[in-house]
PDB file of C-alpha atoms in Angstrom:
ATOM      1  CA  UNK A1286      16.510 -12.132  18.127  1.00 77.00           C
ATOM      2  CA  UNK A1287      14.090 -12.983  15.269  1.00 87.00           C
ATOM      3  CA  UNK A1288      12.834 -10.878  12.652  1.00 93.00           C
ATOM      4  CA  UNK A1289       9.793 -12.029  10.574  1.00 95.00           C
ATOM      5  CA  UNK A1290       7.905 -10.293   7.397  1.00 96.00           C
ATOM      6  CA  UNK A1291       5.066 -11.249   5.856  1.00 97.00           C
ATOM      7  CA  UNK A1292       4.202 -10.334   2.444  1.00 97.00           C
ATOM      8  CA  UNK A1293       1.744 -11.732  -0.414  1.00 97.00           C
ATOM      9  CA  UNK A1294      -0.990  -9.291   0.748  1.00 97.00           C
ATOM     10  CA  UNK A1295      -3.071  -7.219  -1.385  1.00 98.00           C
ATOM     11  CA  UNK A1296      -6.691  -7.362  -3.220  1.00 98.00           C
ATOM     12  CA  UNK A1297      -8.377 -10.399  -4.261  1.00 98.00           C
ATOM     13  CA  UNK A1298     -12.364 -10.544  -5.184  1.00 98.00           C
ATOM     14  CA  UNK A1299     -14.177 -12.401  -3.209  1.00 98.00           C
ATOM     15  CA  UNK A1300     -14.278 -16.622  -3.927  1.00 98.00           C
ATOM     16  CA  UNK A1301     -10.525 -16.100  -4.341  1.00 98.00           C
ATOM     17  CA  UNK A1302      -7.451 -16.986  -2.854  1.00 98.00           C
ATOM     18  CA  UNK A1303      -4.312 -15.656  -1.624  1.00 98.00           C
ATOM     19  CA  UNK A1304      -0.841 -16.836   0.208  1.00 98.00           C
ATOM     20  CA  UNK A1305       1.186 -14.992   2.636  1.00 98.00           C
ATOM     21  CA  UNK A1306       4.505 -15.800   3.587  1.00 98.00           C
ATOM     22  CA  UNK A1307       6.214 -15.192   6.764  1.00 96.00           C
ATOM     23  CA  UNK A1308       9.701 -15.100   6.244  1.00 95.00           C
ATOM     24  CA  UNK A1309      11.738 -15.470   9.937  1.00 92.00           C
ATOM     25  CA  UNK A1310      15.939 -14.464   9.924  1.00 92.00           C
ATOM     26  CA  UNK A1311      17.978 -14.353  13.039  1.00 87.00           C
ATOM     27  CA  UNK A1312      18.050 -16.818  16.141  1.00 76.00           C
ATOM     28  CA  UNK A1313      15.217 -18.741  15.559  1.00 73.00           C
ATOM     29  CA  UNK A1314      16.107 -22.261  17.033  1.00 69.00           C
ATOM     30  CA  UNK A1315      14.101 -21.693  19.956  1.00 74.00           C
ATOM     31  CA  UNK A1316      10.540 -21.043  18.217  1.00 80.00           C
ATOM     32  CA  UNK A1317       7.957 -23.716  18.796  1.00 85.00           C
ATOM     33  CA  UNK A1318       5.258 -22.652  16.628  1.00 90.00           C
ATOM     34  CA  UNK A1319       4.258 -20.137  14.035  1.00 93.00           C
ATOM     35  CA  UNK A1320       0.618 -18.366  14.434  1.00 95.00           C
ATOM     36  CA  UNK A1321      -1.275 -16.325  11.768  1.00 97.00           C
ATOM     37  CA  UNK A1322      -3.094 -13.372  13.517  1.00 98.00           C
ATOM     38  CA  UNK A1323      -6.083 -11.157  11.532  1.00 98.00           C
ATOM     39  CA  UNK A1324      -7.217  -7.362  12.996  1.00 98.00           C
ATOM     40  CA  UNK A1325      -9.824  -5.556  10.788  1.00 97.00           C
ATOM     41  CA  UNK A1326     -10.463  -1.493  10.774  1.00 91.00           C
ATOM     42  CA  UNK A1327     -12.280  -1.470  14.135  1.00 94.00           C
ATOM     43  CA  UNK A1328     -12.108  -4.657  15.632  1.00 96.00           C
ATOM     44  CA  UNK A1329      -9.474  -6.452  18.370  1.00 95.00           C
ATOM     45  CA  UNK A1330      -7.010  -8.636  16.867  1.00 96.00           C
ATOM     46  CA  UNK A1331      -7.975 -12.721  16.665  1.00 96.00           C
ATOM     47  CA  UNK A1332      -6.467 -15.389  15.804  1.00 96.00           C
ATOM     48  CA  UNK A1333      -6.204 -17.057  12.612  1.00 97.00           C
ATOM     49  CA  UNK A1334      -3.879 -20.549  12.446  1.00 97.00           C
ATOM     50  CA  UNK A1335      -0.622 -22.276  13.957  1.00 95.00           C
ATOM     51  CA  UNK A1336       1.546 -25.069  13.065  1.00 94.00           C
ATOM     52  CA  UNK A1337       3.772 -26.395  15.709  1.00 91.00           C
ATOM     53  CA  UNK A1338       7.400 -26.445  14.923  1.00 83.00           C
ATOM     54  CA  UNK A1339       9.093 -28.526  17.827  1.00 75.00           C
ATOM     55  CA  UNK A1340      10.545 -32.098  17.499  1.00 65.00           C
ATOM     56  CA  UNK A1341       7.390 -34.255  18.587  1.00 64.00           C
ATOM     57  CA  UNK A1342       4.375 -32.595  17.342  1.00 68.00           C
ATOM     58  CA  UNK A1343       6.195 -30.795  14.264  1.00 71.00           C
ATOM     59  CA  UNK A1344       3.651 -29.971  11.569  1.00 84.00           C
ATOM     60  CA  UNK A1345       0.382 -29.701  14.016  1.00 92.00           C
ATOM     61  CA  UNK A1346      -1.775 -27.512  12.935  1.00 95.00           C
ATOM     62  CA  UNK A1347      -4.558 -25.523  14.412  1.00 95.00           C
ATOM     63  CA  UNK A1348      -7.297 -23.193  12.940  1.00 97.00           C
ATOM     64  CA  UNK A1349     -10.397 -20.949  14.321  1.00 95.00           C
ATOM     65  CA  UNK A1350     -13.670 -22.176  13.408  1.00 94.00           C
ATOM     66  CA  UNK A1351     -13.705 -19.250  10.746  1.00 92.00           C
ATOM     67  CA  UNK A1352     -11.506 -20.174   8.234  1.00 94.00           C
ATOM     68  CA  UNK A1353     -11.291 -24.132   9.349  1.00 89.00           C
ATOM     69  CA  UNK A1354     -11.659 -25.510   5.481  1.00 95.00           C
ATOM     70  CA  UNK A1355     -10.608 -22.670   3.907  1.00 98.00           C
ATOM     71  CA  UNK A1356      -6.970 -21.945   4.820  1.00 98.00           C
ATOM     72  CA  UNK A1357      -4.232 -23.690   5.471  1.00 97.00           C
ATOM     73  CA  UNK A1358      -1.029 -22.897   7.310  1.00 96.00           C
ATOM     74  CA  UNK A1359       2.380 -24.276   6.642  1.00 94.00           C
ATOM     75  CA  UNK A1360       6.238 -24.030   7.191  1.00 91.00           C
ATOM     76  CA  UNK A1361       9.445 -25.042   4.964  1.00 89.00           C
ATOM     77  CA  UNK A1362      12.154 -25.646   7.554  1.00 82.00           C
ATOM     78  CA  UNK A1363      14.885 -25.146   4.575  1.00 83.00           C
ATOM     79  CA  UNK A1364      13.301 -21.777   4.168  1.00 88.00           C
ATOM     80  CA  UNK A1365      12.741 -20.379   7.617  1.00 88.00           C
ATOM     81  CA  UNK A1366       9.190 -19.735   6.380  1.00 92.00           C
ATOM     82  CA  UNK A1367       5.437 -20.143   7.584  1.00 94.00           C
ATOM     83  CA  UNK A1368       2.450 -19.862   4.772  1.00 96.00           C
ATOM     84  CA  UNK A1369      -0.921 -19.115   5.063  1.00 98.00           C
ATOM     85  CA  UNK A1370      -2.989 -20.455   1.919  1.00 98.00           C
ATOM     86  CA  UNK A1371      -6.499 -18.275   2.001  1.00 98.00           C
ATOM     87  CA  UNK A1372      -9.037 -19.779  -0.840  1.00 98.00           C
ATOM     88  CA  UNK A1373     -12.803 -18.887  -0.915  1.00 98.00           C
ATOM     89  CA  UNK A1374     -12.048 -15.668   0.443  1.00 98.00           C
ATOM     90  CA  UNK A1375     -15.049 -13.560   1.961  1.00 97.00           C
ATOM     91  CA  UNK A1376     -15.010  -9.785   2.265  1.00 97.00           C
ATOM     92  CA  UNK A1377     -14.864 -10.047   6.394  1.00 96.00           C
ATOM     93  CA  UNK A1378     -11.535 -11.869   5.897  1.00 97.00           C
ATOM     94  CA  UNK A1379     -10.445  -8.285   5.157  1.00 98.00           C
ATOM     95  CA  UNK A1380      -7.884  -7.433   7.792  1.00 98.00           C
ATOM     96  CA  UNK A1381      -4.381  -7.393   8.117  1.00 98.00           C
ATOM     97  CA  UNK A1382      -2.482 -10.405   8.824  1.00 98.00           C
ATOM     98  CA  UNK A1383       0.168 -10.638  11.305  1.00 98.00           C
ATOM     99  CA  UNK A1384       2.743 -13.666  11.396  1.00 97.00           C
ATOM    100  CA  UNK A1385       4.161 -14.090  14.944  1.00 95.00           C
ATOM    101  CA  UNK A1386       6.646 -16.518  16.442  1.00 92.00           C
ATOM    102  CA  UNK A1387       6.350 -18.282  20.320  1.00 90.00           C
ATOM    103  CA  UNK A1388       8.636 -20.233  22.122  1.00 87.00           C
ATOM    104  CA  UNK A1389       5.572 -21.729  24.535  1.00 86.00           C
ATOM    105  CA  UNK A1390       3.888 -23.875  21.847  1.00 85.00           C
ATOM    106  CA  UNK A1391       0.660 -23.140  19.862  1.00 90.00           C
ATOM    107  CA  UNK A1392      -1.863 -20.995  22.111  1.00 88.00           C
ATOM    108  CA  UNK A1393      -3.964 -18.446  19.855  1.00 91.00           C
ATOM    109  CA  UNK A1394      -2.555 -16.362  22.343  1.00 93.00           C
ATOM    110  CA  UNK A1395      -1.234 -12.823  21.549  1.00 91.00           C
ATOM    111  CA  UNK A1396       0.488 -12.376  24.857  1.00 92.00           C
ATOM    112  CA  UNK A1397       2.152 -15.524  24.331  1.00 91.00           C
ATOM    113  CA  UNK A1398       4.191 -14.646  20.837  1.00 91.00           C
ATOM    114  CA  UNK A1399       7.424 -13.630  21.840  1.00 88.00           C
ATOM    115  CA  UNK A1400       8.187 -12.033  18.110  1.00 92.00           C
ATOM    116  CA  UNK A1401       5.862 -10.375  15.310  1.00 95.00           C
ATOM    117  CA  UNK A1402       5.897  -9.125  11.911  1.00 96.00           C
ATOM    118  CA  UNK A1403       4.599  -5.767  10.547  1.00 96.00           C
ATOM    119  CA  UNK A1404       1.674  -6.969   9.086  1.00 97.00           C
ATOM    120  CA  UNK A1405       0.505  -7.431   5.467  1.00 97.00           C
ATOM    121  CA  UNK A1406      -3.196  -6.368   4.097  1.00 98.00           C
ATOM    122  CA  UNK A1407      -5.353  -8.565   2.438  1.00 98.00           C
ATOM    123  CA  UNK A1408      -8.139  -6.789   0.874  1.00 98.00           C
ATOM    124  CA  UNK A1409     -11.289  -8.739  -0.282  1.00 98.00           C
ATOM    125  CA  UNK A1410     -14.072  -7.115  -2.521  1.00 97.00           C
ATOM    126  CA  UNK A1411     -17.168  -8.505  -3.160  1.00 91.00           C
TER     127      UNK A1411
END
């Protein structure tokens, strides 16, 4: 079983920029890839970012087309940790950000991720 929680959320004007960690405890020798997932007041959740995590493609990343060039996801092995580095931040990146664990490989798939956090809230004002 692996437990993950996120946390670096919280309000940032707009322009700036925010990290959230995703810290993972438990069995977690069998996750391929950590994914960053967004859902604003109102709207489905999408997703936001992966970084593979298995032997031969360790360190891929992938991003949407809506924050390609402005955040970056990351993981530090020692730490059992994923990162999501937000700069130029833009009020409709105002949602709250889910970290979530799959043992099939990145897909930006929700029904793929086999373990999720709680969520953290990132608030951006203008």
């Amino acid at each position: 079983q692996v437990q993950l929680v996120e946390s670096g959320g919280g309000l940032v004007q707009a322009g700036g920029s925010l990290r959230l960690s995703c810290a993972a405890s438990g069995i977690v020798y069998n996750i391929n890839d950590m994914e960053w997932y967004r859902q604003a007041p109102g709207k489905e959740r999408e997703a936001v970012a992966c970084i593979s995590t298995v032997t031969d493609s360790d360190g891929q990343t992938y991003y949407t087309d809506f924050v390609k060039g402005r955040f970056t996801i990351s993981s530090d092995h020692t730490k059992k940790t994923a990162y999501l580095q937000m700069i130029s931040l833009k009020a409709e990146d105002t949602a709250v950000y889910y970290c979530a664990g799959s043992n099939l490989g990145c897909s930006f798939s929700q029904y793929s991720m086999s373990d999720w956090g709680k969520g953290s809230l990132v608030t951006v004002s203008l």
